[in-house]
Amino acid sequence: MWTLDRIDTLKSLWSAGRSAAIIACELGVTRNAVIGKVHRLQEAGEFDTFPRPPGPPVVRLPSGPARKAPAARPPKPPAEPRTKPAKPRRATLLRQMGMDVVPATPAQARPEQLAAERSTAWTRAEVRAPGERPCTLIELTHDRCRWPLGDPAAESFRYCGGARAHKSYCAHHGALAYQPRR
DNA sequence: CCCTGATTCGC
DNA sequence: GCGAATCAGG
């Protein structure tokens, strides 16, 4: 069911450049459900202030070197006919959500990956806002600021959680998010 | 084959 | 309104 909270989460994650598959995993629905809802919100004019920013997604997958192919494989037995279409594997979706994407030590991080992370909007959220009460997605209710803090792929990722004042944000972050045309 | 969003249309 | 199935593409 698309509650107000879930719609806000959808808008927040979609606007942050997260893919439909990732948002779907977060909300416990399918990718089609997410895409369909986004389209309906746009149709209803509800997404005017939540455009998907142009450019590549905020969280990028490493395009990494190809895995080594196994030397030889025994011939596969003919597959059983499927009764149901295959669902996307959860492991794949989790991998997409950023798990295992960042190497254990910074020294092992590939330069292009670090560059991609530096260029994301998330690194702008270093400044502490007044009234900030960092919270997880689960704790993020409708009346709390949805400004993202830190790397969404990291365990430490939080939302601002301050009192909602302007659109989806507290007064401080609302002023950052919505600036008058200069 | 991995993935992406877009569209249609029965429910 | 919802979202599975399908489509079109990287």
Coordinates of C-alpha atoms (C1' of nucleotides) in Angstrom, one line a residue:
Chain A
M1 CA 0.0 0.0 0.0
W2 CA 1.3 3.4 -1.0
T3 CA 1.1 5.3 2.3
L4 CA 2.2 8.9 2.6
D5 CA 5.4 7.7 4.3
R6 CA 6.2 5.2 1.6
I7 CA 5.5 7.8 -1.1
D8 CA 7.9 10.2 0.6
T9 CA 10.5 7.5 0.8
L10 CA 10.0 6.8 -2.9
K11 CA 10.4 10.4 -3.8
S12 CA 13.4 10.8 -1.6
L13 CA 15.3 7.8 -3.0
W14 CA 14.2 8.4 -6.6
S15 CA 15.3 12.1 -6.4
A16 CA 18.6 10.9 -4.9
G17 CA 19.2 8.9 -8.1
R18 CA 18.6 5.5 -6.7
S19 CA 17.5 3.0 -9.3
A20 CA 14.0 1.5 -9.3
A21 CA 15.4 -1.9 -8.3
I22 CA 17.1 -0.6 -5.3
I23 CA 14.1 1.4 -4.1
A24 CA 11.9 -1.6 -4.7
C25 CA 14.2 -3.7 -2.5
E26 CA 14.0 -1.0 0.2
L27 CA 10.2 -0.8 0.1
G28 CA 9.6 -4.6 -0.3
V29 CA 7.9 -4.2 -3.7
T30 CA 8.9 -5.0 -7.3
R31 CA 10.8 -2.7 -9.6
N32 CA 7.7 -2.4 -11.8
A33 CA 5.7 -1.2 -8.8
V34 CA 8.2 1.6 -8.2
I35 CA 8.3 2.6 -11.8
G36 CA 4.6 2.5 -12.2
K37 CA 4.1 4.7 -9.1
V38 CA 6.7 7.2 -10.2
H39 CA 4.8 7.6 -13.5
R40 CA 1.5 8.0 -11.8
L41 CA 2.9 10.6 -9.4
Q42 CA 4.3 12.5 -12.4
E43 CA 1.0 12.2 -14.1
A44 CA -0.7 13.7 -11.1
G45 CA 1.8 16.5 -11.1
E46 CA 3.1 15.4 -7.7
F47 CA 6.7 15.0 -8.8
D48 CA 7.2 18.6 -10.1
T49 CA 9.5 19.4 -7.2
F50 CA 11.2 16.0 -7.2
P51 CA 12.7 15.7 -10.7
R52 CA 15.3 13.0 -11.2
P53 CA 18.5 14.9 -11.6
P54 CA 20.3 14.4 -14.9
G55 CA 23.4 12.3 -15.1
P56 CA 24.6 9.0 -13.8
P57 CA 23.0 7.5 -10.7
V58 CA 24.4 8.6 -7.3
V59 CA 25.5 5.1 -6.4
R60 CA 27.4 3.4 -9.1
L61 CA 28.4 -0.2 -9.6
P62 CA 32.0 -0.9 -10.3
S63 CA 32.3 -1.8 -13.9
G64 CA 35.2 -4.0 -12.8
P65 CA 37.4 -6.3 -14.7
A66 CA 35.7 -9.4 -16.1
R67 CA 35.7 -12.5 -13.9
K68 CA 38.0 -15.3 -15.1
A69 CA 36.0 -17.9 -16.9
P70 CA 36.2 -21.4 -15.5
A71 CA 38.5 -23.6 -17.5
A72 CA 36.1 -26.4 -18.3
R73 CA 32.6 -27.3 -17.2
P74 CA 30.7 -30.6 -17.3
P75 CA 27.8 -30.4 -19.8
K76 CA 24.7 -29.0 -18.2
P77 CA 21.7 -31.4 -18.0
P78 CA 18.7 -30.0 -19.8
A79 CA 16.9 -27.5 -17.5
E80 CA 13.5 -28.4 -16.0
P81 CA 10.8 -26.4 -17.7
R82 CA 9.9 -23.5 -15.5
T83 CA 6.5 -23.1 -14.1
K84 CA 7.1 -19.6 -12.9
P85 CA 9.2 -16.8 -14.3
A86 CA 12.5 -16.4 -12.5
K87 CA 12.6 -13.6 -9.9
P88 CA 15.6 -11.3 -9.7
R89 CA 18.0 -12.8 -7.2
R90 CA 18.1 -11.0 -3.9
A91 CA 21.8 -11.3 -3.7
T92 CA 22.1 -9.3 -6.9
L93 CA 19.8 -6.6 -5.6
L94 CA 21.8 -6.4 -2.4
R95 CA 25.0 -6.1 -4.3
Q96 CA 23.4 -3.2 -6.1
M97 CA 22.4 -1.6 -2.9
G98 CA 26.1 -0.9 -2.3
M99 CA 27.0 -4.0 -0.3
D100 CA 30.5 -5.2 -1.1
V101 CA 30.9 -2.4 -3.6
V102 CA 33.4 -0.4 -1.5
P103 CA 36.7 -2.3 -0.8
A104 CA 37.6 -3.0 2.8
T105 CA 40.5 -0.6 2.9
P106 CA 40.7 2.7 1.1
A107 CA 44.1 1.6 -0.3
Q108 CA 42.4 -1.0 -2.4
A109 CA 39.8 1.3 -3.8
R110 CA 40.0 1.8 -7.5
P111 CA 40.6 5.5 -8.4
E112 CA 37.6 5.8 -10.6
Q113 CA 35.4 4.5 -7.8
L114 CA 36.7 7.0 -5.4
A115 CA 36.3 9.7 -7.9
A116 CA 32.7 8.7 -8.4
E117 CA 32.1 8.8 -4.7
R118 CA 33.7 12.2 -4.3
S119 CA 31.4 13.6 -7.1
T120 CA 28.2 12.5 -5.4
A121 CA 25.8 14.8 -3.7
W122 CA 26.2 12.9 -0.5
T123 CA 29.5 14.4 0.3
R124 CA 27.8 17.8 0.6
A125 CA 26.0 16.8 3.7
E126 CA 29.0 17.3 6.0
V127 CA 27.7 20.4 7.7
R128 CA 25.5 19.7 10.7
A129 CA 22.1 21.3 10.6
P130 CA 20.5 22.9 13.7
G131 CA 17.8 20.5 15.0
E132 CA 19.4 17.5 13.3
R133 CA 18.4 14.2 14.8
P134 CA 20.0 11.6 12.6
C135 CA 17.8 8.5 12.0
T136 CA 17.6 5.5 9.8
L137 CA 15.1 4.9 7.0
I138 CA 12.9 2.9 9.3
E139 CA 12.8 5.8 11.8
L140 CA 12.1 8.3 9.1
T141 CA 8.5 9.4 9.7
H142 CA 6.5 11.8 7.6
D143 CA 7.2 14.7 9.8
R144 CA 11.0 14.4 9.8
C145 CA 13.6 15.9 7.4
R146 CA 14.7 13.5 4.7
W147 CA 18.0 15.1 3.9
P148 CA 20.6 12.4 3.5
L149 CA 23.7 12.3 5.6
G150 CA 26.8 10.4 4.5
D151 CA 27.3 7.5 2.1
P152 CA 24.0 5.7 1.5
A153 CA 26.0 2.5 1.0
A154 CA 27.6 2.7 4.4
E155 CA 26.2 1.3 7.7
S156 CA 26.5 4.8 9.2
F157 CA 24.1 6.3 6.6
R158 CA 21.4 8.4 8.2
Y159 CA 18.7 11.0 7.4
C160 CA 18.7 14.4 9.1
G161 CA 15.6 13.6 11.0
G162 CA 14.9 17.2 12.1
A163 CA 11.5 18.7 12.2
R164 CA 9.9 18.9 8.8
A165 CA 9.5 22.5 7.8
H166 CA 9.7 23.0 4.1
K167 CA 8.6 20.2 1.6
S168 CA 10.5 17.1 2.7
Y169 CA 13.1 18.9 4.7
C170 CA 13.8 20.9 7.9
A171 CA 14.2 24.6 7.6
H172 CA 17.9 24.4 7.2
H173 CA 18.0 21.7 4.5
G174 CA 14.8 23.1 2.8
A175 CA 16.8 26.3 2.3
L176 CA 19.6 24.3 0.7
A177 CA 17.3 22.2 -1.4
Y178 CA 15.1 25.0 -2.7
Q179 CA 17.0 28.1 -3.7
P180 CA 15.5 31.1 -5.5
R181 CA 16.6 31.5 -9.1
R182 CA 19.5 33.9 -9.3
Chain B
dC1 C1' 23.3 -12.1 -19.4
dC2 C1' 23.7 -8.3 -16.4
dC3 C1' 21.1 -4.2 -15.8
dT4 C1' 18.1 0.4 -16.8
dG5 C1' 13.4 3.0 -17.3
dA6 C1' 8.8 3.1 -20.3
dT7 C1' 4.5 1.4 -21.5
dT8 C1' 0.2 -1.2 -21.7
dC9 C1' -3.8 -3.1 -19.8
dG10 C1' -6.4 -6.7 -17.0
dC11 C1' -7.4 -6.5 -12.5
Chain C
dG1 C1' -4.7 3.1 -8.8
dC2 C1' -1.9 -0.9 -9.1
dG3 C1' 1.8 -3.6 -11.0
dA4 C1' 3.1 -8.0 -14.1
dA5 C1' 4.3 -8.5 -18.5
dT6 C1' 6.5 -6.7 -22.0
dC7 C1' 9.3 -3.5 -24.6
dA8 C1' 13.5 -1.0 -25.8
dG9 C1' 17.8 0.1 -24.8
dG10 C1' 23.1 0.3 -22.4

